[in-house]
Coordinates of C-alpha atoms in Angstrom, one line a residue:
M1 CA 0.0 0.0 0.0
D2 CA 1.4 3.4 -1.0
S3 CA 1.7 6.0 1.8
L4 CA -0.9 8.8 1.9
V5 CA -0.3 11.4 -0.8
Q6 CA -2.8 13.9 -2.1
I7 CA -3.8 13.6 -5.8
L8 CA -6.2 15.5 -8.0
V9 CA -8.4 13.6 -10.5
A10 CA -10.1 15.8 -13.2
D11 CA -12.5 14.0 -15.6
D12 CA -15.9 14.9 -16.9
S13 CA -17.1 11.3 -16.7
P14 CA -18.6 10.6 -13.3
I15 CA -18.3 6.9 -13.8
F16 CA -14.6 7.1 -14.7
R17 CA -14.0 9.6 -11.9
D18 CA -15.5 7.3 -9.3
M19 CA -13.6 4.3 -10.6
L20 CA -10.3 6.2 -10.3
K21 CA -11.2 7.5 -6.9
K22 CA -12.0 4.1 -5.5
M23 CA -8.8 2.6 -7.0
L24 CA -6.6 5.4 -5.7
L25 CA -8.1 5.3 -2.2
E26 CA -7.3 1.6 -2.1
W27 CA -3.7 2.5 -3.0
G28 CA -3.5 4.9 0.0
Y29 CA -3.9 8.2 -1.8
E30 CA -6.0 11.1 -0.5
V31 CA -8.2 11.9 -3.6
I32 CA -9.7 15.2 -4.8
T33 CA -12.1 14.9 -7.8
V34 CA -13.4 17.6 -10.1
P35 CA -15.4 17.4 -13.3
D36 CA -13.6 19.9 -15.5
G37 CA -10.3 21.7 -16.1
R38 CA -11.2 25.1 -14.7
Q39 CA -11.8 23.6 -11.3
A40 CA -8.7 21.5 -11.6
W41 CA -6.6 24.7 -12.2
E42 CA -8.2 26.5 -9.3
I43 CA -7.3 23.7 -6.9
L44 CA -3.8 23.1 -8.2
R45 CA -2.9 26.8 -8.0
Q46 CA -3.8 26.9 -4.3
E47 CA -0.9 27.4 -1.9
N48 CA -1.1 23.8 -0.6
G49 CA -2.6 22.3 -3.7
P50 CA -2.0 18.6 -4.7
R51 CA 1.4 17.7 -6.1
L52 CA 0.1 14.9 -8.2
A53 CA -2.7 15.2 -10.9
L54 CA -4.5 12.9 -13.3
L55 CA -6.0 15.1 -16.0
D56 CA -8.4 13.9 -18.7
W57 CA -7.4 15.6 -22.0
M58 CA -10.9 16.3 -23.3
M59 CA -13.0 18.2 -20.7
P60 CA -15.6 21.0 -20.9
G61 CA -14.4 24.5 -20.2
M62 CA -10.7 23.8 -20.1
E63 CA -8.9 20.7 -21.5
G64 CA -6.2 18.9 -19.6
A65 CA -3.4 20.1 -21.8
E66 CA -4.4 23.7 -21.1
V67 CA -4.4 23.0 -17.4
C68 CA -0.8 21.7 -17.8
R69 CA 0.2 24.9 -19.6
L70 CA -1.3 27.1 -16.9
V71 CA 0.4 25.1 -14.1
R72 CA 3.8 25.3 -15.8
A73 CA 3.4 29.1 -16.4
G74 CA 1.8 30.0 -13.1
I75 CA 3.1 27.8 -10.3
R76 CA 6.8 28.5 -9.4
D77 CA 7.0 27.6 -5.7
R78 CA 6.6 23.9 -6.1
Y79 CA 6.5 21.2 -8.7
V80 CA 3.3 19.5 -9.8
Y81 CA 3.6 16.1 -11.5
M82 CA 0.8 15.8 -14.1
M83 CA -0.3 12.9 -16.1
L84 CA -2.7 13.3 -19.1
L85 CA -5.3 10.6 -19.7
S86 CA -6.7 10.3 -23.2
V87 CA -8.2 8.0 -25.8
R88 CA -6.0 9.8 -28.4
A89 CA -3.2 7.3 -29.0
E90 CA -1.4 8.7 -32.0
L91 CA 2.3 9.8 -31.6
E92 CA 1.4 13.3 -32.6
D93 CA -1.1 13.5 -29.8
V94 CA 1.4 12.2 -27.3
V95 CA 3.9 14.8 -28.4
I96 CA 1.4 17.6 -28.2
G97 CA 0.4 16.5 -24.7
M98 CA 3.9 16.3 -23.4
E99 CA 4.8 19.7 -24.9
S100 CA 1.9 21.2 -23.0
G101 CA 3.8 20.5 -19.8
A102 CA 2.6 17.0 -18.9
D103 CA 5.1 14.7 -17.2
D104 CA 3.4 11.5 -18.5
Y105 CA 0.8 10.4 -20.9
I106 CA -1.4 7.3 -20.6
V107 CA -3.9 6.0 -23.2
K108 CA -7.4 4.9 -22.2
P109 CA -8.2 2.1 -21.5
F110 CA -5.1 1.3 -19.5
Q111 CA -3.9 -1.5 -17.3
V112 CA -4.4 -0.8 -13.6
E113 CA -0.9 -1.8 -12.6
E114 CA 0.6 0.3 -15.3
L115 CA -1.1 3.4 -13.8
R116 CA 0.0 2.5 -10.3
A117 CA 3.6 2.0 -11.5
R118 CA 3.6 5.4 -13.4
L119 CA 2.3 7.1 -10.3
R120 CA 5.1 5.6 -8.3
A121 CA 7.5 7.0 -10.8
G122 CA 5.9 10.4 -10.4
R123 CA 6.3 10.3 -6.7
R124 CA 10.0 9.4 -7.1
V125 CA 10.4 12.5 -9.3
L126 CA 8.6 14.6 -6.6
A127 CA 10.8 13.2 -3.9
L128 CA 13.9 14.0 -5.9
Q129 CA 12.7 17.5 -6.4
E130 CA 12.1 17.9 -2.7
Q131 CA 15.7 16.8 -2.0
L132 CA 17.0 19.3 -4.5
V133 CA 15.0 22.1 -2.8
E134 CA 16.3 21.1 0.6
A135 CA 19.8 21.1 -0.8
R136 CA 19.3 24.5 -2.3
E137 CA 17.9 25.9 0.9
A138 CA 20.9 24.4 2.8
L139 CA 23.3 26.2 0.4
R140 CA 21.4 29.4 0.8
E141 CA 21.6 29.0 4.6
Q142 CA 25.3 28.5 4.4
A143 CA 25.7 31.5 2.2
T144 CA 23.8 33.9 4.5
R145 CA 24.5 32.6 8.0
D146 CA 27.5 33.0 10.2
G147 CA 28.8 29.5 10.8
L148 CA 29.7 30.0 14.5
T149 CA 26.7 31.9 15.9
G150 CA 23.9 31.2 13.4
L151 CA 23.3 34.9 13.0
W152 CA 23.2 36.6 9.6
N153 CA 26.7 37.0 8.2
R154 CA 28.2 40.4 7.3
T155 CA 27.0 40.3 3.7
A156 CA 23.5 39.2 4.6
I157 CA 22.9 41.7 7.4
F158 CA 24.1 44.5 5.1
D159 CA 21.7 43.4 2.4
I160 CA 18.9 43.3 5.0
L161 CA 19.8 46.9 6.0
Q162 CA 19.7 48.1 2.4
N163 CA 16.3 46.5 1.8
E164 CA 14.9 48.0 5.1
L165 CA 16.2 51.4 4.2
A166 CA 14.5 51.2 0.8
R167 CA 11.3 50.2 2.6
S168 CA 11.6 53.1 5.1
G169 CA 12.0 55.5 2.2
R170 CA 8.7 54.2 0.7
S171 CA 6.7 53.9 4.0
G172 CA 8.1 57.0 5.8
K173 CA 8.8 54.9 8.9
P174 CA 12.1 55.3 10.8
L175 CA 14.8 52.7 11.2
I176 CA 17.5 52.2 13.8
V177 CA 20.9 50.6 13.3
L178 CA 22.8 49.3 16.4
M179 CA 26.5 48.5 16.3
A180 CA 27.6 46.4 19.3
D181 CA 31.1 45.4 20.3
L182 CA 32.1 43.2 23.3
D183 CA 34.3 45.0 25.8
G184 CA 37.6 43.3 26.5
F185 CA 36.9 40.1 24.5
K186 CA 40.5 39.4 23.4
P187 CA 41.6 38.2 26.9
V188 CA 38.9 35.6 26.8
N189 CA 40.7 33.8 23.9
D190 CA 44.1 34.5 25.5
D191 CA 43.1 33.2 29.0
F192 CA 40.6 30.5 28.3
G193 CA 41.3 29.5 24.7
H194 CA 39.5 29.9 21.4
M195 CA 37.0 27.1 22.1
A196 CA 35.9 29.1 25.2
G197 CA 35.7 32.2 23.1
D198 CA 33.6 30.5 20.5
A199 CA 31.2 29.2 23.2
V200 CA 30.9 32.8 24.6
L201 CA 30.1 34.2 21.1
R202 CA 27.4 31.7 20.6
Q203 CA 25.8 32.6 24.0
V204 CA 26.2 36.3 23.2
A205 CA 24.3 35.7 19.9
A206 CA 21.5 33.9 21.7
R207 CA 21.1 36.7 24.3
M208 CA 21.0 39.3 21.5
R209 CA 18.4 37.4 19.5
A210 CA 16.3 37.1 22.7
S211 CA 16.5 40.8 23.4
V212 CA 15.2 42.2 20.1
R213 CA 11.8 42.0 18.5
R214 CA 10.8 39.1 16.3
Y215 CA 11.1 41.1 13.1
D216 CA 14.5 42.7 13.9
A217 CA 17.6 41.4 12.3
V218 CA 20.9 40.6 14.1
G219 CA 24.1 39.9 12.3
R220 CA 27.7 39.1 13.1
Y221 CA 29.6 42.0 11.5
G222 CA 33.0 40.6 12.3
G223 CA 35.0 39.1 15.2
E224 CA 33.1 40.2 18.3
E225 CA 31.2 43.1 16.6
F226 CA 27.5 42.8 15.8
L227 CA 25.1 44.8 13.6
M228 CA 21.3 45.0 14.4
V229 CA 18.6 46.4 12.1
L230 CA 15.4 47.6 13.8
P231 CA 12.8 48.6 11.3
G232 CA 9.9 50.9 12.2
C233 CA 11.8 52.0 15.3
E234 CA 12.3 55.6 16.5
L235 CA 15.5 56.6 18.4
P236 CA 14.0 56.6 21.9
A237 CA 12.7 53.0 21.5
G238 CA 15.9 52.0 19.8
L239 CA 18.0 53.2 22.8
V240 CA 15.7 51.2 25.1
L241 CA 16.4 48.1 23.0
A242 CA 20.1 48.8 23.1
E243 CA 20.0 49.1 26.9
R244 CA 18.1 45.8 27.1
I245 CA 20.9 44.2 25.0
R246 CA 23.6 45.7 27.1
D247 CA 22.0 44.5 30.2
A248 CA 21.5 41.0 28.7
I249 CA 25.2 40.7 28.0
G250 CA 26.5 42.1 31.2
S251 CA 24.0 40.8 33.8
E252 CA 25.1 37.2 33.9
C253 CA 28.3 35.3 33.5
F254 CA 28.9 33.3 30.4
R255 CA 29.9 29.6 30.8
A256 CA 32.6 27.8 28.9
G257 CA 33.3 24.4 30.4
D258 CA 34.0 25.0 34.1
A259 CA 34.9 28.7 33.5
E260 CA 32.5 31.6 34.3
I261 CA 33.3 34.6 32.2
R262 CA 31.9 38.1 32.7
L263 CA 31.7 40.5 29.8
T264 CA 30.0 43.7 28.9
C265 CA 29.3 45.4 25.6
S266 CA 29.2 48.9 24.2
L267 CA 26.6 50.0 21.6
G268 CA 26.2 52.8 19.1
A269 CA 22.8 53.8 17.6
A270 CA 22.0 55.7 14.4
C271 CA 18.6 56.5 13.1
A272 CA 17.3 56.9 9.6
V273 CA 14.2 59.1 9.2
A274 CA 12.3 59.8 6.0
P275 CA 12.6 61.7 3.7
A276 CA 16.4 62.0 4.5
I277 CA 17.2 58.3 4.2
P278 CA 21.0 57.8 4.1
Q279 CA 23.0 55.2 2.3
A280 CA 23.6 52.0 4.3
D281 CA 27.3 52.6 4.4
D282 CA 26.8 56.1 5.9
L283 CA 24.3 54.9 8.5
V284 CA 26.7 52.1 9.6
R285 CA 29.5 54.6 9.9
E286 CA 27.3 56.8 12.1
A287 CA 26.5 53.9 14.4
D288 CA 30.2 52.9 14.4
A289 CA 31.3 56.4 15.4
A290 CA 28.7 56.3 18.3
L291 CA 30.0 52.9 19.3
Y292 CA 33.6 54.1 19.6
R293 CA 32.4 57.2 21.5
A294 CA 30.8 54.7 24.0
K295 CA 34.2 52.9 24.2
R296 CA 36.1 56.1 24.9
Q297 CA 33.7 57.2 27.6
G298 CA 34.2 54.1 29.7
R299 CA 32.6 51.2 27.8
N300 CA 29.5 49.2 28.9
R301 CA 27.3 52.0 27.7
V302 CA 25.0 53.1 24.8
E303 CA 25.6 56.2 22.7
A304 CA 23.5 57.7 19.9
A305 CA 25.0 59.2 16.7
A306 CA 25.5 62.9 16.7
G307 CA 22.3 64.6 15.5
G308 CA 20.3 61.4 16.1

């Protein structure tokens, strides 16, 4: 028995439709049936529509081949495996059907076991496609995430900043950038070793993520320096968030093996307010200058950019 998979059956013959449904149910499929191509297209185009479809070629309103063309042109987020069913057995018909976007073509009447075998082949294709999507997502994750902390990497957080600045320019909503740097982190590596330093950085990243809002972005900008993008945030609220982050870092010791390590961080904040939306580089430089002013004034503090 095949494991439960959703499949769409479109055929204008109620007798043939019911026969297919009974057979597919016995094979373990979850079956949706419709009497014409237009309804088939409406179901397939849904966000969680079936990934398998048996389509009669000749149906009222919209033929199966036209459904195939619409699916191939209009559904980009997932692959739908479609099999055309037809009494038309000439080679020319098969070619036309396959060129419409169908994955397989079976002539009526057909052998039951042949249909079952071809559906299994279709499911193997879908499984392979899922593996390819997962592999692509894994590569995308590797390309955008910092391997140590799991935060956005430098390139990705800068891209996020540029996108959010463009959105702020359109919406008129402000945006805050925070630059954070751990105070006195180098002795951690020197005294406890780089493994301990890595453990501390992972814990720092977790505390930062827990301190910001769900839709804020946190990235590792380099070494022990972090960049945070806070969309829709005015400077007073941004400074409150910065103080929350500073407190989260300095309030409890970090653990690395048996060692307890206490650290603080300094932060600089810069604000972009429409219509004077700066370039991403300029806004980061403003936040960086505020950060180093916080360092010069004793560390473990938050400073806003001049004019912020």
